[in-house]
PDB file of C-alpha atoms in Angstrom:
ATOM      1  CA  UNK N   1      -0.073  -0.282  -0.407  1.00 89.00           C
ATOM      2  CA  UNK N   2       1.935   3.186  -1.306  1.00 90.00           C
ATOM      3  CA  UNK N   3      -0.418   5.404   0.639  1.00 91.00           C
ATOM      4  CA  UNK N   4       1.512   3.981   4.213  1.00 94.00           C
ATOM      5  CA  UNK N   5       3.406   6.032   6.291  1.00 96.00           C
ATOM      6  CA  UNK N   6       5.682   3.847   8.240  1.00 97.00           C
ATOM      7  CA  UNK N   7       7.814   4.894  10.785  1.00 97.00           C
ATOM      8  CA  UNK N   8      10.978   3.307  12.649  1.00 97.00           C
ATOM      9  CA  UNK N   9      12.145   3.589  15.746  1.00 97.00           C
ATOM     10  CA  UNK N  10      15.198   2.841  17.118  1.00 96.00           C
ATOM     11  CA  UNK N  11      17.195   2.839  20.157  1.00 95.00           C
ATOM     12  CA  UNK N  12      20.111   5.234  18.055  1.00 94.00           C
ATOM     13  CA  UNK N  13      18.926   7.387  14.615  1.00 94.00           C
ATOM     14  CA  UNK N  14      21.896   5.253  12.834  1.00 94.00           C
ATOM     15  CA  UNK N  15      20.280   1.679  13.535  1.00 94.00           C
ATOM     16  CA  UNK N  16      16.791   3.380  12.703  1.00 95.00           C
ATOM     17  CA  UNK N  17      18.335   4.886   9.070  1.00 95.00           C
ATOM     18  CA  UNK N  18      19.466   1.198   8.357  1.00 95.00           C
ATOM     19  CA  UNK N  19      16.413  -0.239   8.413  1.00 93.00           C
ATOM     20  CA  UNK N  20      14.962   2.512   6.123  1.00 94.00           C
ATOM     21  CA  UNK N  21      18.157   2.335   3.599  1.00 93.00           C
ATOM     22  CA  UNK N  22      17.115  -1.626   3.136  1.00 93.00           C
ATOM     23  CA  UNK N  23      13.903  -1.336   2.302  1.00 91.00           C
ATOM     24  CA  UNK N  24      14.799   1.807  -0.260  1.00 89.00           C
ATOM     25  CA  UNK N  25      17.047  -0.212  -1.640  1.00 89.00           C
ATOM     26  CA  UNK N  26      14.596  -3.595  -2.020  1.00 88.00           C
ATOM     27  CA  UNK N  27      12.542  -0.711  -3.746  1.00 85.00           C
ATOM     28  CA  UNK N  28      15.338   0.327  -6.504  1.00 85.00           C
ATOM     29  CA  UNK N  29      16.180  -2.894  -6.376  1.00 85.00           C
ATOM     30  CA  UNK N  30      13.307  -4.698  -7.652  1.00 83.00           C
ATOM     31  CA  UNK N  31      12.588  -2.809 -10.976  1.00 73.00           C
ATOM     32  CA  UNK N  32       9.651  -5.115 -12.147  1.00 77.00           C
ATOM     33  CA  UNK N  33       7.875  -4.830  -9.234  1.00 77.00           C
ATOM     34  CA  UNK N  34       8.977  -1.500  -7.519  1.00 79.00           C
ATOM     35  CA  UNK N  35       9.728   0.644 -10.211  1.00 75.00           C
ATOM     36  CA  UNK N  36       6.403   2.278 -10.541  1.00 81.00           C
ATOM     37  CA  UNK N  37       6.813   3.292  -7.129  1.00 84.00           C
ATOM     38  CA  UNK N  38      10.357   5.510  -7.386  1.00 81.00           C
ATOM     39  CA  UNK N  39       9.575   8.604  -7.195  1.00 80.00           C
ATOM     40  CA  UNK N  40       9.951  11.709  -9.852  1.00 78.00           C
ATOM     41  CA  UNK N  41      11.710  13.991  -7.187  1.00 78.00           C
ATOM     42  CA  UNK N  42      14.941  13.301  -6.110  1.00 75.00           C
ATOM     43  CA  UNK N  43      14.327  15.213  -2.762  1.00 76.00           C
ATOM     44  CA  UNK N  44      11.814  12.740  -2.082  1.00 81.00           C
ATOM     45  CA  UNK N  45      14.134   9.772  -1.966  1.00 84.00           C
ATOM     46  CA  UNK N  46      16.858  10.137   1.143  1.00 82.00           C
ATOM     47  CA  UNK N  47      18.538   7.949   3.501  1.00 80.00           C
ATOM     48  CA  UNK N  48      16.977   8.578   6.662  1.00 90.00           C
ATOM     49  CA  UNK N  49      13.692   9.311   4.970  1.00 91.00           C
ATOM     50  CA  UNK N  50      11.399   8.320   1.458  1.00 90.00           C
ATOM     51  CA  UNK N  51       8.082   8.863  -0.151  1.00 90.00           C
ATOM     52  CA  UNK N  52       6.539   6.332  -2.804  1.00 89.00           C
ATOM     53  CA  UNK N  53       4.404   7.928  -5.694  1.00 87.00           C
ATOM     54  CA  UNK N  54       1.371   7.819  -4.276  1.00 88.00           C
ATOM     55  CA  UNK N  55      -2.827   8.444  -4.505  1.00 84.00           C
ATOM     56  CA  UNK N  56      -3.002  10.419  -1.116  1.00 80.00           C
ATOM     57  CA  UNK N  57      -1.343  14.084  -0.711  1.00 80.00           C
ATOM     58  CA  UNK N  58       0.223  12.895   2.999  1.00 81.00           C
ATOM     59  CA  UNK N  59       2.916  15.890   4.751  1.00 84.00           C
ATOM     60  CA  UNK N  60       4.640  12.925   6.154  1.00 89.00           C
ATOM     61  CA  UNK N  61       7.502   9.851   4.119  1.00 92.00           C
ATOM     62  CA  UNK N  62       6.358   6.718   2.837  1.00 92.00           C
ATOM     63  CA  UNK N  63       9.204   5.865   5.585  1.00 95.00           C
ATOM     64  CA  UNK N  64      10.932   7.403   8.148  1.00 95.00           C
ATOM     65  CA  UNK N  65      13.898   6.569  10.509  1.00 96.00           C
ATOM     66  CA  UNK N  66      14.411   8.229  13.784  1.00 96.00           C
ATOM     67  CA  UNK N  67      16.500   7.881  16.921  1.00 95.00           C
ATOM     68  CA  UNK N  68      14.643   7.640  20.524  1.00 94.00           C
ATOM     69  CA  UNK N  69      16.291  10.902  21.469  1.00 91.00           C
ATOM     70  CA  UNK N  70      14.399  12.505  18.268  1.00 92.00           C
ATOM     71  CA  UNK N  71      11.222  14.812  18.303  1.00 89.00           C
ATOM     72  CA  UNK N  72       8.626  12.857  16.866  1.00 91.00           C
ATOM     73  CA  UNK N  73       5.871  15.182  17.820  1.00 86.00           C
ATOM     74  CA  UNK N  74       3.551  16.569  14.992  1.00 88.00           C
ATOM     75  CA  UNK N  75       4.439  13.061  13.038  1.00 91.00           C
ATOM     76  CA  UNK N  76       2.089  10.944  11.684  1.00 95.00           C
ATOM     77  CA  UNK N  77       2.218   7.086  10.740  1.00 97.00           C
ATOM     78  CA  UNK N  78       0.139   4.631  10.161  1.00 97.00           C
ATOM     79  CA  UNK N  79       2.386   1.459  11.170  1.00 98.00           C
ATOM     80  CA  UNK N  80       5.275   2.590  13.685  1.00 98.00           C
ATOM     81  CA  UNK N  81       7.983  -0.213  14.317  1.00 98.00           C
ATOM     82  CA  UNK N  82      10.040  -0.061  17.639  1.00 97.00           C
ATOM     83  CA  UNK N  83      13.279  -2.100  16.540  1.00 96.00           C
ATOM     84  CA  UNK N  84      16.031  -2.507  19.538  1.00 95.00           C
ATOM     85  CA  UNK N  85      14.538   0.744  21.051  1.00 97.00           C
ATOM     86  CA  UNK N  86      15.678  -1.075  24.478  1.00 96.00           C
ATOM     87  CA  UNK N  87      19.702  -1.295  24.463  1.00 96.00           C
ATOM     88  CA  UNK N  88      21.999  -0.780  27.117  1.00 94.00           C
ATOM     89  CA  UNK N  89      22.253   3.061  26.804  1.00 93.00           C
ATOM     90  CA  UNK N  90      18.564   3.323  27.267  1.00 94.00           C
ATOM     91  CA  UNK N  91      18.221   0.702  29.798  1.00 94.00           C
ATOM     92  CA  UNK N  92      20.899   0.318  32.029  1.00 94.00           C
ATOM     93  CA  UNK N  93      19.457   2.785  35.370  1.00 95.00           C
ATOM     94  CA  UNK N  94      16.051   3.164  36.688  1.00 94.00           C
ATOM     95  CA  UNK N  95      15.670   6.702  35.543  1.00 95.00           C
ATOM     96  CA  UNK N  96      16.376   5.840  31.672  1.00 96.00           C
ATOM     97  CA  UNK N  97      14.303   2.712  31.755  1.00 95.00           C
ATOM     98  CA  UNK N  98      11.567   4.993  33.020  1.00 94.00           C
ATOM     99  CA  UNK N  99      12.805   7.806  30.291  1.00 96.00           C
ATOM    100  CA  UNK N 100      12.741   4.533  27.687  1.00 96.00           C
ATOM    101  CA  UNK N 101       8.400   4.140  28.706  1.00 95.00           C
ATOM    102  CA  UNK N 102       7.716   7.879  28.249  1.00 94.00           C
ATOM    103  CA  UNK N 103       9.330   8.139  25.643  1.00 95.00           C
ATOM    104  CA  UNK N 104       7.385   5.075  23.803  1.00 96.00           C
ATOM    105  CA  UNK N 105       4.202   6.638  25.028  1.00 94.00           C
ATOM    106  CA  UNK N 106       4.252   9.057  23.266  1.00 94.00           C
ATOM    107  CA  UNK N 107       3.569   6.842  19.694  1.00 96.00           C
ATOM    108  CA  UNK N 108      -0.518   7.057  20.888  1.00 93.00           C
ATOM    109  CA  UNK N 109      -0.127  10.539  19.387  1.00 94.00           C
ATOM    110  CA  UNK N 110       1.649   9.266  16.524  1.00 96.00           C
ATOM    111  CA  UNK N 111      -0.307   6.349  15.153  1.00 96.00           C
ATOM    112  CA  UNK N 112      -3.004   7.051  12.921  1.00 96.00           C
ATOM    113  CA  UNK N 113      -6.349   5.746  14.397  1.00 96.00           C
ATOM    114  CA  UNK N 114      -6.164   1.392  13.891  1.00 95.00           C
ATOM    115  CA  UNK N 115      -2.355   1.580  13.172  1.00 97.00           C
ATOM    116  CA  UNK N 116      -0.220  -0.798  14.179  1.00 97.00           C
ATOM    117  CA  UNK N 117       2.725  -1.268  16.311  1.00 97.00           C
ATOM    118  CA  UNK N 118       5.918  -3.548  16.446  1.00 96.00           C
ATOM    119  CA  UNK N 119       8.280  -4.163  19.228  1.00 97.00           C
ATOM    120  CA  UNK N 120      11.100  -6.161  17.603  1.00 95.00           C
ATOM    121  CA  UNK N 121      13.824  -6.143  20.298  1.00 93.00           C
ATOM    122  CA  UNK N 122      16.051  -8.794  22.916  1.00 90.00           C
ATOM    123  CA  UNK N 123      15.764  -8.157  26.488  1.00 92.00           C
ATOM    124  CA  UNK N 124      18.311  -6.011  28.549  1.00 92.00           C
ATOM    125  CA  UNK N 125      17.211  -6.667  32.012  1.00 92.00           C
ATOM    126  CA  UNK N 126      14.525  -7.699  34.822  1.00 94.00           C
ATOM    127  CA  UNK N 127      12.801  -4.524  34.028  1.00 95.00           C
ATOM    128  CA  UNK N 128      12.829  -4.742  30.340  1.00 96.00           C
ATOM    129  CA  UNK N 129      10.017  -3.421  28.191  1.00 97.00           C
ATOM    130  CA  UNK N 130       9.849  -6.854  26.479  1.00 96.00           C
ATOM    131  CA  UNK N 131       8.561  -8.688  30.021  1.00 95.00           C
ATOM    132  CA  UNK N 132       6.008 -11.007  30.129  1.00 93.00           C
ATOM    133  CA  UNK N 133       4.573 -10.114  33.468  1.00 95.00           C
ATOM    134  CA  UNK N 134       4.312  -6.839  35.358  1.00 96.00           C
ATOM    135  CA  UNK N 135       7.377  -5.962  37.811  1.00 94.00           C
ATOM    136  CA  UNK N 136       5.184  -5.145  40.429  1.00 94.00           C
ATOM    137  CA  UNK N 137       8.045  -4.248  43.255  1.00 92.00           C
ATOM    138  CA  UNK N 138       8.710  -1.368  40.621  1.00 87.00           C
ATOM    139  CA  UNK N 139       5.286  -0.586  40.290  1.00 89.00           C
ATOM    140  CA  UNK N 140       3.663  -1.830  37.606  1.00 92.00           C
ATOM    141  CA  UNK N 141       0.375  -2.686  37.408  1.00 95.00           C
ATOM    142  CA  UNK N 142       0.477  -4.660  33.774  1.00 96.00           C
ATOM    143  CA  UNK N 143       3.664  -5.457  31.449  1.00 96.00           C
ATOM    144  CA  UNK N 144       4.538  -2.724  29.645  1.00 96.00           C
ATOM    145  CA  UNK N 145       3.563  -4.216  26.357  1.00 96.00           C
ATOM    146  CA  UNK N 146       0.099  -5.335  27.606  1.00 96.00           C
ATOM    147  CA  UNK N 147      -2.153  -6.451  24.748  1.00 94.00           C
ATOM    148  CA  UNK N 148       0.587  -6.977  22.292  1.00 95.00           C
ATOM    149  CA  UNK N 149       0.632 -10.144  20.811  1.00 95.00           C
ATOM    150  CA  UNK N 150       3.955 -11.612  21.124  1.00 93.00           C
ATOM    151  CA  UNK N 151       6.225 -14.313  19.773  1.00 91.00           C
ATOM    152  CA  UNK N 152       9.273 -15.123  21.702  1.00 86.00           C
ATOM    153  CA  UNK N 153      12.264 -17.273  19.590  1.00 83.00           C
ATOM    154  CA  UNK N 154      14.153 -18.469  22.600  1.00 85.00           C
ATOM    155  CA  UNK N 155      17.968 -19.473  21.347  1.00 87.00           C
ATOM    156  CA  UNK N 156      17.800 -22.661  23.362  1.00 90.00           C
ATOM    157  CA  UNK N 157      14.738 -25.526  22.285  1.00 90.00           C
ATOM    158  CA  UNK N 158      12.997 -27.906  25.023  1.00 91.00           C
ATOM    159  CA  UNK N 159      16.001 -30.228  24.872  1.00 92.00           C
ATOM    160  CA  UNK N 160      18.846 -27.548  25.578  1.00 90.00           C
ATOM    161  CA  UNK N 161      20.191 -27.644  22.287  1.00 91.00           C
ATOM    162  CA  UNK N 162      20.713 -24.708  20.170  1.00 92.00           C
ATOM    163  CA  UNK N 163      17.407 -23.082  18.465  1.00 90.00           C
ATOM    164  CA  UNK N 164      19.218 -22.048  15.064  1.00 88.00           C
ATOM    165  CA  UNK N 165      22.445 -24.240  14.887  1.00 92.00           C
ATOM    166  CA  UNK N 166      23.686 -22.825  11.840  1.00 92.00           C
ATOM    167  CA  UNK N 167      23.524 -19.119  13.420  1.00 88.00           C
ATOM    168  CA  UNK N 168      24.194 -19.920  17.226  1.00 89.00           C
ATOM    169  CA  UNK N 169      26.344 -23.421  17.317  1.00 91.00           C
ATOM    170  CA  UNK N 170      26.474 -24.902  20.577  1.00 85.00           C
ATOM    171  CA  UNK N 171      29.897 -24.214  21.350  1.00 88.00           C
ATOM    172  CA  UNK N 172      29.058 -20.222  20.590  1.00 86.00           C
ATOM    173  CA  UNK N 173      25.946 -20.600  23.319  1.00 84.00           C
TER     174      UNK N 173
END
């Protein structure tokens, strides 16, 4: 859907731009499937943001990369992808964890009605935003991602063997 607006949030803007550049390359390198989507105006085709040809006139780009320290106020998105927003630099102290949660709460003001939010990442501490139960000793009544559908892929299978031996051989684990 060329009219979708996708915001990629990551711990820092460098990581967010990597995802946006990858999608942009897919559009560029698959001319039979996507050539009709590339805009005529080159200023709409940047590394941290791009806009494909679309029917609707929207002020926000098709895809935009932002780091957690960026201001997203005033942006609008139909899909927000939170890709590795929790890293040591954003969660290694109680204050940073509180700040991360406050910044992620701003997504409610960016996401269009009926929009979709994804969180992709690895827990970095016991008080992770990815916790599957509230941390009551921390004052939580519900886990941070309460109500989200979860897909967890453990590194070890039920026998204690590597679930992805080609990527994580037993010796590496």
